[in-house]
Coordinates of C-alpha atoms and ligand atoms in Angstrom, one line a residue:
X1 CA -53.0 -28.7 -5.4
X2 CA -50.6 -26.5 -7.3
X3 CA -50.8 -22.7 -6.8
X4 CA -52.8 -20.6 -9.4
X5 CA -50.9 -19.6 -12.6
X6 CA -49.6 -16.1 -12.2
X7 CA -50.8 -14.0 -15.1
X8 CA -50.1 -10.5 -16.5
X9 CA -52.6 -8.9 -18.8
X10 CA -51.5 -6.6 -21.7
X11 CA -54.4 -4.5 -23.2
X12 CA -57.4 -3.6 -21.1
X13 CA -59.9 -3.0 -24.0
X14 CA -62.9 -5.0 -25.0
X15 CA -61.3 -8.5 -25.0
X16 CA -58.8 -7.7 -22.2
X17 CA -61.7 -6.9 -19.9
X18 CA -63.6 -10.1 -21.0
X19 CA -60.6 -12.2 -20.1
X20 CA -60.0 -10.3 -16.8
X21 CA -63.6 -10.9 -15.8
X22 CA -63.4 -14.5 -16.8
X23 CA -60.1 -15.1 -14.8
X24 CA -61.4 -13.4 -11.7
X25 CA -64.8 -15.0 -11.7
X26 CA -64.4 -18.4 -13.3
X27 CA -60.8 -19.7 -13.4
X28 CA -59.5 -20.7 -10.0
X29 CA -56.4 -22.1 -11.7
X30 CA -55.1 -18.6 -12.6
X31 CA -54.6 -15.2 -10.9
X32 CA -54.1 -11.8 -12.5
X33 CA -51.1 -9.9 -10.9
X34 CA -50.7 -7.0 -13.2
X35 CA -52.3 -5.1 -16.2
X36 CA -50.6 -2.9 -18.7
X37 CA -52.3 -0.6 -21.2
X38 CA -50.8 2.4 -23.1
X39 CA -53.9 4.2 -21.9
X40 CA -53.1 4.3 -18.1
X41 CA -56.7 5.2 -17.3
X42 CA -57.9 2.0 -19.0
X43 CA -55.3 -0.1 -17.1
X44 CA -56.3 1.5 -13.8
X45 CA -60.0 1.1 -14.4
X46 CA -59.5 -2.6 -15.3
X47 CA -57.3 -3.1 -12.2
X48 CA -59.9 -1.5 -9.9
X49 CA -62.8 -3.4 -11.4
X50 CA -61.1 -6.8 -11.2
X51 CA -58.9 -6.3 -8.1
X52 CA -55.6 -6.6 -10.0
X53 CA -52.8 -5.4 -7.7
X54 CA -50.7 -3.5 -10.3
X55 CA -51.6 -1.2 -13.2
X56 CA -48.9 0.2 -15.6
X57 CA -48.4 1.8 -19.0
X58 CA -45.4 -0.2 -20.2
X59 CA -46.1 -3.8 -21.2
X60 CA -42.5 -4.7 -20.5
X61 CA -43.1 -4.0 -16.8
X62 CA -45.6 -6.9 -16.9
X63 CA -43.5 -9.1 -19.1
X64 CA -40.4 -8.7 -17.0
X65 CA -42.1 -9.0 -13.6
X66 CA -40.5 -12.0 -11.9
X67 CA -43.7 -12.9 -10.2
X68 CA -45.5 -13.4 -13.5
X69 CA -45.3 -16.8 -15.2
X70 CA -47.4 -16.1 -18.3
X71 CA -48.8 -13.1 -20.2
X72 CA -52.1 -12.6 -21.9
X73 CA -51.6 -10.3 -25.0
X74 CA -54.9 -8.6 -25.6
X75 CA -53.7 -5.3 -27.1
X76 CA -54.1 -4.1 -30.7
X77 CA -53.2 -6.6 -33.3
X78 CA -50.3 -4.5 -34.6
X79 CA -48.5 -4.9 -31.2
X80 CA -48.9 -8.7 -30.8
X81 CA -45.7 -9.9 -32.6
X82 CA -43.3 -7.6 -30.8
X83 CA -44.9 -8.4 -27.5
X84 CA -44.7 -12.2 -28.2
X85 CA -41.0 -11.8 -28.9
X86 CA -40.4 -9.8 -25.8
X87 CA -42.3 -12.3 -23.6
X88 CA -40.5 -15.2 -25.3
X89 CA -37.1 -13.5 -24.5
X90 CA -38.2 -13.2 -20.9
X91 CA -39.1 -16.9 -20.8
X92 CA -42.8 -16.2 -20.2
X93 CA -45.6 -18.5 -21.5
X94 CA -48.0 -16.6 -23.8
X95 CA -51.7 -16.5 -24.5
X96 CA -52.2 -14.1 -27.5
X97 CA -55.3 -12.9 -29.1
X98 CA -55.9 -13.5 -32.8
X99 CA -54.3 -12.7 -35.2
X100 CA -50.6 -13.2 -34.3
X101 CA -49.6 -10.3 -36.6
X102 CA -50.7 -8.2 -39.6
X103 CA -48.3 -10.0 -42.1
X104 CA -46.9 -13.5 -42.5
X105 CA -43.3 -12.5 -41.9
X106 CA -44.1 -11.1 -38.4
X107 CA -46.3 -14.1 -37.7
X108 CA -43.4 -16.5 -38.5
X109 CA -40.9 -14.5 -36.5
X110 CA -43.2 -14.4 -33.4
X111 CA -44.1 -18.1 -33.6
X112 CA -40.4 -19.0 -34.1
X113 CA -39.4 -16.8 -31.1
X114 CA -41.8 -18.8 -28.8
X115 CA -40.5 -22.1 -30.2
X116 CA -36.8 -21.1 -29.8
X117 CA -37.4 -19.9 -26.3
X118 CA -39.2 -23.1 -25.4
X119 CA -42.3 -21.2 -24.1
X120 CA -45.9 -22.1 -24.8
X121 CA -47.9 -19.9 -27.2
X122 CA -51.7 -20.3 -27.3
X123 CA -53.8 -18.3 -29.7
X124 CA -57.2 -17.0 -28.8
X125 CA -59.4 -19.2 -31.0
X126 CA -62.0 -19.4 -28.3
X127 CA -64.7 -21.1 -30.5
X128 CA -62.8 -24.4 -30.3
X129 CA -63.8 -24.5 -26.6
X130 CA -67.5 -24.0 -27.3
X131 CA -69.7 -27.0 -26.6
X132 CA -71.7 -26.7 -29.8
X133 CA -68.7 -26.7 -32.1
X134 CA -67.0 -29.4 -30.1
X135 CA -70.1 -31.6 -30.7
X136 CA -69.9 -31.0 -34.5
X137 CA -66.2 -32.1 -34.4
X138 CA -67.2 -35.2 -32.4
X139 CA -69.8 -36.1 -35.0
X140 CA -67.1 -36.0 -37.6
X141 CA -64.4 -37.9 -35.7
X142 CA -66.9 -40.6 -34.4
X143 CA -68.3 -41.2 -37.9
X144 CA -71.9 -40.3 -36.9
X145 CA -72.4 -38.4 -40.1
X146 CA -70.4 -40.8 -42.3
X147 CA -68.0 -39.3 -44.7
X148 CA -68.2 -35.5 -44.5
X149 CA -68.9 -33.8 -47.8
X150 CA -69.6 -30.2 -47.0
X151 CA -69.3 -27.6 -44.2
X152 CA -71.2 -24.4 -44.0
X153 CA -70.2 -21.7 -41.5
X154 CA -72.3 -18.6 -40.9
X155 CA -70.6 -15.9 -38.8
X156 CA -72.1 -12.5 -38.7
X157 CA -71.5 -9.7 -36.1
X158 CA -74.4 -7.6 -34.7
X159 CA -72.5 -4.4 -35.6
X160 CA -69.2 -3.3 -37.0
X161 CA -66.4 -2.2 -34.7
X162 CA -65.4 1.5 -34.6
X163 CA -63.7 2.7 -37.8
X164 CA -60.4 3.3 -36.0
X165 CA -60.4 -0.4 -35.0
X166 CA -61.2 -1.4 -38.6
X167 CA -58.2 0.6 -39.9
X168 CA -55.8 -1.3 -37.6
X169 CA -57.5 -4.6 -37.8
X170 CA -55.7 -6.1 -40.8
X171 CA -59.0 -6.3 -42.7
X172 CA -62.1 -8.5 -42.4
X173 CA -60.3 -11.8 -43.4
X174 CA -57.4 -11.4 -40.8
X175 CA -59.6 -9.9 -38.1
X176 CA -63.0 -11.7 -38.3
X177 CA -62.9 -14.6 -40.8
X178 CA -59.8 -15.8 -39.1
X179 CA -62.0 -17.4 -36.4
X180 CA -63.9 -19.2 -39.1
X181 CA -60.8 -20.3 -41.0
X182 CA -59.6 -21.8 -37.7
X183 CA -63.0 -23.4 -37.1
X184 CA -63.0 -24.9 -40.6
X185 CA -59.6 -26.4 -40.0
X186 CA -60.8 -27.7 -36.6
X187 CA -64.0 -29.2 -37.9
X188 CA -62.6 -30.7 -41.0
X189 CA -59.4 -31.9 -39.3
X190 CA -57.7 -31.0 -42.6
X191 CA -55.7 -28.2 -44.3
X192 CA -57.1 -25.9 -47.0
X193 CA -55.8 -26.4 -50.5
X194 CA -57.7 -23.8 -52.5
X195 CA -59.9 -20.7 -51.7
X196 CA -62.1 -18.4 -53.7
X197 CA -63.9 -15.3 -52.4
X198 CA -66.6 -12.8 -53.3
X199 CA -66.8 -9.7 -51.2
X200 CA -68.6 -6.4 -50.9
X201 CA -69.1 -3.3 -48.8
X202 CA -72.8 -3.2 -47.8
X203 CA -72.9 -2.1 -44.2
X204 CA -71.0 1.2 -44.1
X205 CA -69.2 3.1 -46.9
X206 CA -66.6 4.2 -44.3
X207 CA -65.4 0.6 -44.1
X208 CA -64.8 0.7 -47.9
X209 CA -63.1 4.1 -47.6
X210 CA -60.8 2.5 -45.0
X211 CA -59.8 0.0 -47.6
X212 CA -61.8 -2.9 -46.1
X213 CA -64.9 -5.0 -46.9
X214 CA -67.8 -5.9 -44.6
X215 CA -69.5 -8.8 -46.5
X216 CA -67.7 -11.9 -47.7
X217 CA -68.3 -15.4 -48.9
X218 CA -65.4 -17.8 -49.0
X219 CA -65.4 -21.2 -50.8
X220 CA -62.6 -23.5 -49.6
X221 CA -61.6 -27.0 -50.7
X222 CA -59.8 -29.0 -48.0
X223 CA -57.1 -31.7 -48.6
X224 CA -59.5 -34.5 -47.3
X225 CA -62.1 -33.5 -50.0
X226 CA -64.5 -31.5 -47.8
X227 CA -65.8 -28.3 -49.5
X228 CA -66.5 -25.5 -47.1
X229 CA -68.3 -22.1 -47.3
X230 CA -67.8 -19.2 -44.8
X231 CA -70.5 -16.5 -44.8
X232 CA -69.5 -13.3 -43.0
X233 CA -71.1 -9.9 -42.5
X234 CA -70.1 -7.2 -40.1
X235 CA -73.8 -6.4 -39.3
X236 CA -76.8 -8.7 -38.8
X237 CA -79.7 -6.7 -37.5
X238 CA -81.0 -9.6 -35.3
X239 CA -77.7 -10.0 -33.4
X240 CA -74.7 -12.3 -33.3
X241 CA -75.3 -15.1 -35.9
X242 CA -73.0 -18.1 -35.4
X243 CA -74.2 -21.3 -37.1
X244 CA -72.6 -24.3 -38.6
X245 CA -73.8 -27.3 -40.6
X246 CA -71.6 -30.3 -41.6
X247 CA -73.2 -32.7 -44.1
X248 CA -72.0 -36.1 -45.0
X249 CA -72.8 -39.5 -46.4
X250 CA -74.5 -40.7 -43.2
X251 CA -76.4 -37.5 -42.3
X252 CA -75.8 -33.9 -41.1
X253 CA -75.2 -32.1 -37.9
X254 CA -76.0 -28.4 -37.4
X255 CA -75.7 -25.9 -34.5
X256 CA -77.8 -22.8 -34.1
X257 CA -77.5 -19.6 -32.1
X258 CA -77.6 -19.4 -28.3
X259 CA -80.4 -17.5 -26.6
X260 CA -80.8 -15.6 -23.3
X261 CA -83.8 -17.8 -22.6
X262 CA -85.7 -20.7 -24.1
X263 CA -89.2 -18.9 -24.1
X264 CA -91.4 -19.2 -27.2
X265 CA -94.2 -16.6 -27.3
X266 CA -97.2 -17.8 -29.3
X267 CA -100.1 -15.5 -30.3
X268 CA -102.8 -15.4 -32.9
X269 CA -100.4 -13.5 -35.2
X270 CA -97.1 -15.2 -34.9
X271 CA -94.7 -17.4 -32.9
X272 CA -91.7 -15.5 -31.4
X273 CA -88.5 -16.1 -29.5
X274 CA -86.2 -13.4 -28.2
X275 CA -83.1 -12.4 -30.2
X276 CA -79.9 -14.5 -29.8
X277 CA -77.2 -13.5 -27.4
X278 CA -75.9 -10.2 -28.8
X279 CA -72.2 -10.6 -29.2
X280 CA -69.0 -12.5 -28.4
X281 CA -68.7 -11.5 -24.8
X282 CA -72.1 -13.1 -24.0
X283 CA -72.2 -15.9 -26.6
X284 CA -68.8 -17.3 -25.7
X285 CA -68.7 -16.9 -21.9
X286 CA -68.2 -20.6 -21.4
X287 CA -65.6 -20.9 -24.2
X288 CA -63.5 -18.0 -22.9
X289 CA -63.4 -19.7 -19.5
X290 CA -62.5 -23.1 -20.9
X291 CA -59.7 -21.7 -23.2
X292 CA -58.0 -20.0 -20.2
X293 CA -58.6 -23.0 -17.9
X294 CA -57.0 -25.3 -20.5
X295 CA -54.1 -22.8 -21.0
X296 CA -53.5 -22.6 -17.2
X297 CA -53.8 -26.4 -16.9
X298 CA -51.3 -27.0 -19.7
X299 CA -48.7 -24.6 -18.4
X300 CA -49.1 -26.0 -14.8
X301 CA -48.7 -29.6 -16.0
X302 CA -45.9 -28.8 -18.5
X303 CA -48.1 -30.1 -21.4
X304 CA -48.6 -28.6 -24.8
X305 CA -51.3 -25.9 -25.1
X306 CA -54.4 -26.9 -27.1
X307 CA -54.3 -24.2 -29.8
X308 CA -50.8 -23.3 -30.9
X309 CA -48.9 -20.5 -32.8
X310 CA -48.9 -22.9 -35.7
X311 CA -52.7 -22.9 -35.8
X312 CA -52.5 -19.1 -35.7
X313 CA -50.2 -19.2 -38.7
X314 CA -52.3 -21.6 -40.7
X315 CA -55.5 -19.5 -40.2
X316 CA -53.6 -16.3 -41.1
X317 CA -52.2 -17.9 -44.3
X318 CA -55.9 -18.6 -45.2
X319 CA -56.7 -14.9 -44.5
X320 CA -53.9 -13.8 -46.8
X321 CA -55.0 -16.2 -49.6
X322 CA -58.6 -15.0 -49.3
X323 CA -57.4 -11.4 -49.7
X324 CA -55.4 -12.4 -52.7
X325 CA -58.4 -14.1 -54.2
X326 CA -60.4 -10.9 -53.6
X327 CA -57.8 -8.7 -55.2
X328 CA -57.1 -10.9 -58.2
X329 CA -60.7 -12.2 -58.6
X330 CA -59.6 -15.9 -58.9
X331 CA -59.2 -19.0 -56.9
X332 CA -55.9 -19.1 -54.9
X333 CA -54.0 -22.3 -54.2
X334 CA -52.5 -22.9 -50.7
X335 CA -50.3 -25.8 -51.7
Ligands
NAD401 N1 -61.0 -13.8 -29.5 C1 -62.0 -12.9 -29.5 O1 -63.2 -13.3 -29.4 C2 -61.6 -11.5 -29.7 C3 -62.6 -10.5 -29.6 C4 -62.3 -9.2 -29.7 C5 -61.0 -8.8 -30.0 N2 -60.0 -9.8 -30.2 C6 -58.7 -9.4 -30.5 O2 -58.1 -8.8 -29.4 C7 -57.3 -7.7 -29.7 C8 -57.8 -6.4 -29.0 O3 -59.1 -6.2 -29.5 P1 -60.1 -5.3 -28.7 O4 -61.4 -5.4 -29.4 O5 -60.1 -5.6 -27.2 O6 -59.5 -3.8 -29.0 P2 -59.7 -2.5 -28.1 O7 -59.4 -1.4 -29.0 O8 -61.0 -2.5 -27.4 O9 -58.6 -2.6 -26.9 C9 -57.2 -2.7 -27.2 C10 -56.5 -2.1 -26.0 O10 -55.1 -2.3 -26.2 C11 -54.4 -1.1 -25.7 N3 -53.1 -1.0 -26.3 C12 -52.8 -0.7 -27.6 N4 -51.4 -0.8 -27.8 C13 -50.9 -1.3 -26.7 C14 -49.6 -1.6 -26.2 N5 -48.6 -1.6 -27.0 N6 -49.5 -2.1 -25.0 C15 -50.5 -2.2 -24.1 N7 -51.8 -1.9 -24.5 C16 -52.0 -1.4 -25.7 C17 -55.4 0.0 -26.1 O11 -55.1 1.2 -25.4 C18 -56.7 -0.6 -25.8 O12 -57.1 -0.4 -24.5 C19 -57.3 -7.6 -31.2 O13 -56.1 -8.2 -31.7 C20 -58.5 -8.4 -31.7 O14 -58.3 -9.1 -32.9 C21 -60.4 -11.1 -30.0

């Protein structure tokens, strides 16, 4: 058996801690040797919690550590592209959280840096590794629903992130819908040719004051003829709402939310279930483990990673086209 993949973590915030916990508890094929965060207290707390031997401020100390084979970039989005380039220069394989960058030029530069250096770059589109979405994809590829006509994605968060996060996020399309753009490409097996959006600020006026939106509907036509809708909101009072339906000539397949239990409470007044799992760190536990397992397995076997920088670029291009559609109030072509 080969030794576990030696990983360094950059960014010990929300998702950095989710990945650290996942690696330590569920991925025997990988081991975390160091964590860097510009907030040293955050790095130290993460190191202590997950028994990581080294905690530092400077991400370059992790990237240039000769004991480390691959880095996990989980810092703020604005830092991703520069860190990808630094890691590529150091010959390290890279797992980077979405999105790759805040604009297409930086995205292209970062993806090209990994290609040129011959290192693997996997993007954190964790939903591809979720059993429910994988089953929808299987129904499409196996022909179980005939010729697919329409895809509907509902993706609503339980609550918006802090306003400082919103300001640095690149906006709803680049930060949140990007998961759904990737999912639409994954489920249709095709590329988008046109997108039209309608958007609003309903949840918090501060999000509008920060120049962002919190509610959006995207209508997308794909090259293979499938028409898709993506319904996003930063706040659903009943919790994390992640549903999909694909409809075609031979039927339909839909997936609902995941719940903490399967109990149904029936009384004289009503029939109840508990609320769905509240957010990504609970809903996608299995998917986070699977994406890192597959990353580690691909690196160890010298095989291509399952979700590439080019997938990150394609989803980001959709985010930029969606923004253009919003600003110019018209459908935008992607071809
Ligand atoms: N795939 C997913 O499900 C998912 C979920 C949440 C966030 N994300 C992505 O992960 C990234 C981080 O999001 P978050 O919610 O964890 O944010 P966060 O604000 O909770 O954490 C970010 C951390 O990065 C640190 N940091 C900032 N600049 C740094 C630098 N140059 N070097 C090292 N550390 C640095 C901050 O101090 C902070 O601790 C974002 O790009 C976001 O889009 C992905």
